[in-house]
């Protein structure tokens, strides 16, 4: 009998590749604190209760070594969890952490689509001389063939280099200026969600390093996640910067998103 998978919360407290302001390394433990604070219950909108759910667990944080590259630390440690049939809901960290996570995912998911929610397309070949900057992860993902299809929504910052990269890599990048879409995208095969909190409008999520007005509402993002038409097998929530938050607005939203993404991953 095939053993049922688990869904594990994995903290990735790393912001060395934040190109503007540090802070996202503080996010995982703060989101956990909100989740256990009693300010919200453990029921998810899709009908799963995370409390006492044997499929849902906390895996703790990735350990970062001084000697090894961050890619190696995240890749090797997340691979072990995937080998143990545990799907990951990772908490960043800046957006550079998604690349090694997807590298590990690709080992176990020969077919993989990515839904990437972000104000930015994060396709820079290099940013301020750093090819691993938080502005670059999806250029690395596409170069290394880590997904079959990359769909982006929430985008509202494209420059000419980013547009070139979009056509070079065949990315389906939906800009906010064209929102809402006339026809919603559908997937064929498993989906990995990479959720940069700055994809959501700063009116709902002020706790980010790169506040970009004109984004998605929190309700829109939750509905989009609920309606993913194929199994959601992995996710990350990145770029929440507690130093920029106002009265816990963004940490509360991040905690709500953890619940709703976990509920969706458990419903597969
Ligand atoms: Mn962003
Ligand atoms: Mn990003």
mmCIF file of C-alpha atoms and ligand atoms in Angstrom:
data_model
loop_
_atom_site.group_PDB
_atom_site.id
_atom_site.type_symbol
_atom_site.label_atom_id
_atom_site.label_comp_id
_atom_site.label_asym_id
_atom_site.label_seq_id
_atom_site.Cartn_x
_atom_site.Cartn_y
_atom_site.Cartn_z
ATOM 1 C CA UNK A 1 0.000 0.000 0.000
ATOM 2 C CA UNK A 2 1.303 3.426 -0.893
ATOM 3 C CA UNK A 3 2.064 5.398 2.245
ATOM 4 C CA UNK A 4 0.150 8.640 2.484
ATOM 5 C CA UNK A 5 2.328 11.724 2.123
ATOM 6 C CA UNK A 6 2.837 14.267 4.858
ATOM 7 C CA UNK A 7 2.927 18.038 4.563
ATOM 8 C CA UNK A 8 5.725 19.660 6.555
ATOM 9 C CA UNK A 9 6.266 23.284 7.537
ATOM 10 C CA UNK A 10 9.922 24.089 6.873
ATOM 11 C CA UNK A 11 11.569 27.344 7.973
ATOM 12 C CA UNK A 12 14.281 28.777 5.730
ATOM 13 C CA UNK A 13 15.636 31.743 7.755
ATOM 14 C CA UNK A 14 17.944 33.178 5.117
ATOM 15 C CA UNK A 15 18.150 36.689 3.655
ATOM 16 C CA UNK A 16 21.755 37.003 2.454
ATOM 17 C CA UNK A 17 20.440 37.538 -1.083
ATOM 18 C CA UNK A 18 18.002 40.330 -0.219
ATOM 19 C CA UNK A 19 19.035 43.025 -2.659
ATOM 20 C CA UNK A 20 17.498 45.966 -0.788
ATOM 21 C CA UNK A 21 16.705 45.400 2.899
ATOM 22 C CA UNK A 22 17.385 42.496 5.253
ATOM 23 C CA UNK A 23 14.671 41.060 7.482
ATOM 24 C CA UNK A 24 13.020 38.031 5.818
ATOM 25 C CA UNK A 25 15.259 35.666 7.842
ATOM 26 C CA UNK A 26 13.151 36.661 10.866
ATOM 27 C CA UNK A 27 9.903 35.553 9.204
ATOM 28 C CA UNK A 28 9.643 31.771 9.807
ATOM 29 C CA UNK A 29 9.755 31.885 13.605
ATOM 30 C CA UNK A 30 7.439 34.904 13.737
ATOM 31 C CA UNK A 31 4.841 33.199 11.509
ATOM 32 C CA UNK A 32 5.009 30.115 13.750
ATOM 33 C CA UNK A 33 4.463 32.369 16.777
ATOM 34 C CA UNK A 34 1.312 33.834 15.194
ATOM 35 C CA UNK A 35 0.070 30.347 14.249
ATOM 36 C CA UNK A 36 0.287 29.228 17.878
ATOM 37 C CA UNK A 37 -0.784 32.524 19.461
ATOM 38 C CA UNK A 38 -4.473 31.726 19.772
ATOM 39 C CA UNK A 39 -5.399 34.675 17.544
ATOM 40 C CA UNK A 40 -6.626 32.315 14.833
ATOM 41 C CA UNK A 41 -8.063 28.805 14.932
ATOM 42 C CA UNK A 42 -6.672 25.754 13.139
ATOM 43 C CA UNK A 43 -9.593 25.236 10.727
ATOM 44 C CA UNK A 44 -8.946 25.889 7.048
ATOM 45 C CA UNK A 45 -11.552 27.158 4.617
ATOM 46 C CA UNK A 46 -11.358 23.943 2.569
ATOM 47 C CA UNK A 47 -12.485 21.934 5.599
ATOM 48 C CA UNK A 48 -9.230 20.568 7.020
ATOM 49 C CA UNK A 49 -8.321 21.110 10.641
ATOM 50 C CA UNK A 50 -4.559 21.332 11.090
ATOM 51 C CA UNK A 51 -4.754 20.573 14.809
ATOM 52 C CA UNK A 52 -4.079 16.900 15.521
ATOM 53 C CA UNK A 53 -3.854 16.168 11.796
ATOM 54 C CA UNK A 54 -1.344 13.301 11.517
ATOM 55 C CA UNK A 55 -0.375 14.377 8.006
ATOM 56 C CA UNK A 56 0.676 17.896 9.080
ATOM 57 C CA UNK A 57 3.944 18.506 10.933
ATOM 58 C CA UNK A 58 6.606 21.117 11.682
ATOM 59 C CA UNK A 59 10.044 20.161 10.370
ATOM 60 C CA UNK A 60 11.899 23.019 12.068
ATOM 61 C CA UNK A 61 14.385 25.198 10.202
ATOM 62 C CA UNK A 62 17.092 24.552 7.614
ATOM 63 C CA UNK A 63 20.538 24.727 9.258
ATOM 64 C CA UNK A 64 22.926 26.995 7.402
ATOM 65 C CA UNK A 65 26.580 26.046 7.569
ATOM 66 C CA UNK A 66 29.473 28.479 7.243
ATOM 67 C CA UNK A 67 31.375 26.255 4.827
ATOM 68 C CA UNK A 68 28.710 25.355 2.305
ATOM 69 C CA UNK A 69 26.857 27.415 -0.278
ATOM 70 C CA UNK A 70 23.243 28.184 0.648
ATOM 71 C CA UNK A 71 22.068 26.287 -2.453
ATOM 72 C CA UNK A 72 23.721 23.107 -1.158
ATOM 73 C CA UNK A 73 22.344 23.505 2.390
ATOM 74 C CA UNK A 74 18.739 24.010 1.247
ATOM 75 C CA UNK A 75 18.926 21.441 -1.575
ATOM 76 C CA UNK A 76 20.406 18.598 0.493
ATOM 77 C CA UNK A 77 18.223 19.117 3.564
ATOM 78 C CA UNK A 78 14.954 19.532 1.644
ATOM 79 C CA UNK A 79 15.783 16.483 -0.506
ATOM 80 C CA UNK A 80 15.849 14.301 2.619
ATOM 81 C CA UNK A 81 12.326 15.352 3.562
ATOM 82 C CA UNK A 82 11.038 14.712 0.039
ATOM 83 C CA UNK A 83 12.692 11.263 0.101
ATOM 84 C CA UNK A 84 10.652 10.586 3.238
ATOM 85 C CA UNK A 85 7.407 11.320 1.357
ATOM 86 C CA UNK A 86 6.998 14.720 3.040
ATOM 87 C CA UNK A 87 5.843 17.590 0.862
ATOM 88 C CA UNK A 88 7.125 20.987 1.877
ATOM 89 C CA UNK A 89 5.460 24.247 2.760
ATOM 90 C CA UNK A 90 8.563 26.389 3.188
ATOM 91 C CA UNK A 91 8.745 29.776 4.889
ATOM 92 C CA UNK A 92 11.399 32.160 3.612
ATOM 93 C CA UNK A 93 13.600 33.887 3.626
ATOM 94 C CA UNK A 94 14.184 35.996 0.585
ATOM 95 C CA UNK A 95 13.132 34.664 -2.821
ATOM 96 C CA UNK A 96 16.551 33.149 -3.603
ATOM 97 C CA UNK A 97 15.554 30.114 -1.482
ATOM 98 C CA UNK A 98 13.011 28.915 -4.076
ATOM 99 C CA UNK A 99 15.694 27.871 -6.570
ATOM 100 C CA UNK A 100 17.332 25.168 -4.386
ATOM 101 C CA UNK A 101 13.900 24.025 -3.158
ATOM 102 C CA UNK A 102 12.779 23.548 -6.773
ATOM 103 C CA UNK A 103 16.049 21.792 -7.560
ATOM 104 C CA UNK A 104 15.124 19.235 -4.899
ATOM 105 C CA UNK A 105 11.508 19.036 -6.080
ATOM 106 C CA UNK A 106 12.593 18.282 -9.625
ATOM 107 C CA UNK A 107 14.286 15.092 -8.402
ATOM 108 C CA UNK A 108 10.923 13.742 -7.267
ATOM 109 C CA UNK A 109 8.488 15.364 -9.690
ATOM 110 C CA UNK A 110 9.379 14.614 -13.323
ATOM 111 C CA UNK A 111 6.368 16.716 -14.287
ATOM 112 C CA UNK A 112 6.122 20.024 -12.445
ATOM 113 C CA UNK A 113 4.355 23.320 -13.044
ATOM 114 C CA UNK A 114 5.137 26.459 -11.078
ATOM 115 C CA UNK A 115 2.585 29.086 -10.126
ATOM 116 C CA UNK A 116 4.594 32.153 -9.135
ATOM 117 C CA UNK A 117 2.792 35.050 -7.450
ATOM 118 C CA UNK A 118 4.926 38.191 -7.234
ATOM 119 C CA UNK A 119 5.059 41.903 -8.104
ATOM 120 C CA UNK A 120 8.356 41.048 -9.846
ATOM 121 C CA UNK A 121 9.181 38.394 -12.420
ATOM 122 C CA UNK A 122 12.538 37.607 -10.679
ATOM 123 C CA UNK A 123 14.108 36.682 -14.009
ATOM 124 C CA UNK A 124 17.215 38.909 -13.892
ATOM 125 C CA UNK A 125 20.236 37.145 -15.298
ATOM 126 C CA UNK A 126 22.202 38.875 -12.548
ATOM 127 C CA UNK A 127 21.369 41.662 -10.090
ATOM 128 C CA UNK A 128 24.070 43.986 -8.710
ATOM 129 C CA UNK A 129 26.614 41.356 -9.702
ATOM 130 C CA UNK A 130 24.826 38.515 -7.865
ATOM 131 C CA UNK A 131 23.355 35.697 -9.965
ATOM 132 C CA UNK A 132 21.643 34.336 -6.834
ATOM 133 C CA UNK A 133 20.025 37.634 -5.780
ATOM 134 C CA UNK A 134 16.333 37.607 -4.821
ATOM 135 C CA UNK A 135 15.692 39.167 -8.277
ATOM 136 C CA UNK A 136 17.136 36.128 -10.134
ATOM 137 C CA UNK A 137 15.739 32.764 -8.910
ATOM 138 C CA UNK A 138 13.457 32.066 -11.876
ATOM 139 C CA UNK A 139 16.232 32.697 -14.403
ATOM 140 C CA UNK A 140 18.157 29.885 -12.679
ATOM 141 C CA UNK A 141 15.041 27.682 -12.521
ATOM 142 C CA UNK A 142 14.419 28.082 -16.256
ATOM 143 C CA UNK A 143 18.071 27.604 -17.250
ATOM 144 C CA UNK A 144 18.249 24.390 -15.256
ATOM 145 C CA UNK A 145 14.919 23.099 -16.611
ATOM 146 C CA UNK A 146 13.425 22.720 -13.131
ATOM 147 C CA UNK A 147 9.820 23.004 -14.344
ATOM 148 C CA UNK A 148 7.744 22.253 -17.419
ATOM 149 C CA UNK A 149 5.766 25.450 -17.183
ATOM 150 C CA UNK A 150 6.122 28.727 -15.280
ATOM 151 C CA UNK A 151 2.978 30.827 -14.834
ATOM 152 C CA UNK A 152 3.374 34.219 -13.137
ATOM 153 C CA UNK A 153 0.646 36.478 -11.759
ATOM 154 C CA UNK A 154 0.664 39.762 -9.848
ATOM 155 C CA UNK A 155 3.466 41.134 -12.074
ATOM 156 C CA UNK A 156 3.732 44.949 -12.287
ATOM 157 C CA UNK A 157 7.397 45.889 -12.620
ATOM 158 C CA UNK A 158 8.621 44.586 -15.991
ATOM 159 C CA UNK A 159 11.527 46.356 -17.679
ATOM 160 C CA UNK A 160 13.006 45.544 -21.075
ATOM 161 C CA UNK A 161 15.509 42.984 -19.729
ATOM 162 C CA UNK A 162 12.726 41.133 -17.900
ATOM 163 C CA UNK A 163 10.574 41.131 -21.044
ATOM 164 C CA UNK A 164 13.480 39.644 -23.004
ATOM 165 C CA UNK A 165 13.942 36.942 -20.382
ATOM 166 C CA UNK A 166 10.194 36.150 -20.454
ATOM 167 C CA UNK A 167 10.282 35.509 -24.196
ATOM 168 C CA UNK A 168 13.655 33.727 -24.070
ATOM 169 C CA UNK A 169 12.398 31.230 -21.474
ATOM 170 C CA UNK A 170 8.772 31.033 -22.659
ATOM 171 C CA UNK A 171 7.354 32.207 -19.314
ATOM 172 C CA UNK A 172 3.599 32.859 -19.073
ATOM 173 C CA UNK A 173 3.750 36.172 -17.267
ATOM 174 C CA UNK A 174 0.400 37.853 -16.534
ATOM 175 C CA UNK A 175 0.688 41.528 -15.675
ATOM 176 C CA UNK A 176 -1.619 43.320 -13.231
ATOM 177 C CA UNK A 177 -2.478 45.854 -15.940
ATOM 178 C CA UNK A 178 -4.375 43.021 -17.671
ATOM 179 C CA UNK A 179 -6.026 41.730 -14.479
ATOM 180 C CA UNK A 180 -8.481 40.038 -14.084
ATOM 181 C CA UNK A 181 -7.656 37.472 -16.746
ATOM 182 C CA UNK A 182 -10.317 36.854 -19.360
ATOM 183 C CA UNK A 183 -9.618 33.141 -19.127
ATOM 184 C CA UNK A 184 -8.105 31.610 -15.987
ATOM 185 C CA UNK A 185 -5.088 29.341 -16.569
ATOM 186 C CA UNK A 186 -5.410 25.620 -15.889
ATOM 187 C CA UNK A 187 -2.691 23.124 -15.130
ATOM 188 C CA UNK A 188 -1.936 19.646 -16.341
ATOM 189 C CA UNK A 189 0.027 17.815 -13.619
ATOM 190 C CA UNK A 190 1.402 18.750 -10.182
ATOM 191 C CA UNK A 191 1.864 22.374 -9.140
ATOM 192 C CA UNK A 192 4.456 24.076 -6.938
ATOM 193 C CA UNK A 193 3.372 27.494 -5.612
ATOM 194 C CA UNK A 194 5.982 30.174 -5.019
ATOM 195 C CA UNK A 195 4.285 33.028 -3.196
ATOM 196 C CA UNK A 196 6.220 36.267 -2.828
ATOM 197 C CA UNK A 197 4.219 38.320 -0.321
ATOM 198 C CA UNK A 198 4.878 41.491 -2.359
ATOM 199 C CA UNK A 199 2.590 40.077 -5.089
ATOM 200 C CA UNK A 200 -0.216 41.078 -2.713
ATOM 201 C CA UNK A 201 -1.006 44.786 -2.557
ATOM 202 C CA UNK A 202 0.943 46.628 0.172
ATOM 203 C CA UNK A 203 -2.423 47.833 1.522
ATOM 204 C CA UNK A 204 -2.904 44.234 2.727
ATOM 205 C CA UNK A 205 0.755 43.266 3.151
ATOM 206 C CA UNK A 206 2.966 46.232 4.099
ATOM 207 C CA UNK A 207 5.656 43.993 5.604
ATOM 208 C CA UNK A 208 7.825 43.565 2.513
ATOM 209 C CA UNK A 209 11.132 45.065 1.379
ATOM 210 C CA UNK A 210 9.847 46.106 -2.050
ATOM 211 C CA UNK A 211 6.400 47.720 -1.631
ATOM 212 C CA UNK A 212 4.766 47.897 -5.039
ATOM 213 C CA UNK A 213 1.211 49.319 -5.176
ATOM 214 C CA UNK A 214 -1.404 47.939 -7.545
ATOM 215 C CA UNK A 215 -1.299 44.292 -6.488
ATOM 216 C CA UNK A 216 -3.651 41.408 -5.763
ATOM 217 C CA UNK A 217 -5.972 41.382 -2.766
ATOM 218 C CA UNK A 218 -5.494 38.766 -0.067
ATOM 219 C CA UNK A 219 -8.904 37.313 -0.976
ATOM 220 C CA UNK A 220 -7.924 36.958 -4.635
ATOM 221 C CA UNK A 221 -4.739 35.110 -3.710
ATOM 222 C CA UNK A 222 -6.561 32.725 -1.363
ATOM 223 C CA UNK A 223 -9.208 31.967 -4.001
ATOM 224 C CA UNK A 224 -6.580 31.373 -6.685
ATOM 225 C CA UNK A 225 -4.802 28.892 -4.389
ATOM 226 C CA UNK A 226 -8.052 27.097 -3.527
ATOM 227 C CA UNK A 227 -8.958 26.771 -7.196
ATOM 228 C CA UNK A 228 -5.693 25.260 -8.481
ATOM 229 C CA UNK A 229 -7.090 22.453 -10.619
ATOM 230 C CA UNK A 230 -4.343 19.836 -10.086
ATOM 231 C CA UNK A 231 -2.511 18.610 -6.932
ATOM 232 C CA UNK A 232 -0.537 21.289 -5.089
ATOM 233 C CA UNK A 233 2.577 19.329 -4.088
ATOM 234 C CA UNK A 234 4.787 22.071 -2.690
ATOM 235 C CA UNK A 235 4.851 25.744 -1.799
ATOM 236 C CA UNK A 236 6.930 28.523 -0.382
ATOM 237 C CA UNK A 237 5.956 31.856 1.163
ATOM 238 C CA UNK A 238 8.837 34.299 0.790
ATOM 239 C CA UNK A 239 9.872 37.945 1.205
ATOM 240 C CA UNK A 240 7.831 38.694 4.321
ATOM 241 C CA UNK A 241 10.009 41.252 6.121
ATOM 242 C CA UNK A 242 8.913 41.651 9.778
ATOM 243 C CA UNK A 243 10.993 44.852 10.075
ATOM 244 C CA UNK A 244 8.610 46.561 7.639
ATOM 245 C CA UNK A 245 5.332 45.258 9.080
ATOM 246 C CA UNK A 246 2.597 47.433 10.604
ATOM 247 C CA UNK A 247 0.817 46.065 13.700
ATOM 248 C CA UNK A 248 1.326 42.427 12.599
ATOM 249 C CA UNK A 249 -0.865 42.869 9.495
ATOM 250 C CA UNK A 250 1.498 40.912 7.274
ATOM 251 C CA UNK A 251 2.423 38.244 9.819
ATOM 252 C CA UNK A 252 -1.296 37.561 10.367
ATOM 253 C CA UNK A 253 -1.802 37.322 6.611
ATOM 254 C CA UNK A 254 1.209 35.009 6.258
ATOM 255 C CA UNK A 255 -0.192 32.756 8.999
ATOM 256 C CA UNK A 256 -3.588 32.685 7.247
ATOM 257 C CA UNK A 257 -1.840 31.796 3.977
ATOM 258 C CA UNK A 258 0.065 28.954 5.684
ATOM 259 C CA UNK A 259 -3.261 27.504 6.825
ATOM 260 C CA UNK A 260 -4.963 27.825 3.452
ATOM 261 C CA UNK A 261 -1.991 26.474 1.489
ATOM 262 C CA UNK A 262 -1.620 23.572 3.931
ATOM 263 C CA UNK A 263 -5.349 22.840 3.586
ATOM 264 C CA UNK A 264 -5.011 22.808 -0.186
ATOM 265 C CA UNK A 265 -1.920 20.559 -0.111
ATOM 266 C CA UNK A 266 -3.697 18.121 2.248
ATOM 267 C CA UNK A 267 -6.748 18.002 -0.028
ATOM 268 C CA UNK A 268 -4.771 16.364 -2.886
HETATM 269 MN MN1 LIG B 1 8.726 40.476 -5.346
HETATM 270 MN MN1 LIG B 2 10.152 37.535 -5.691
#
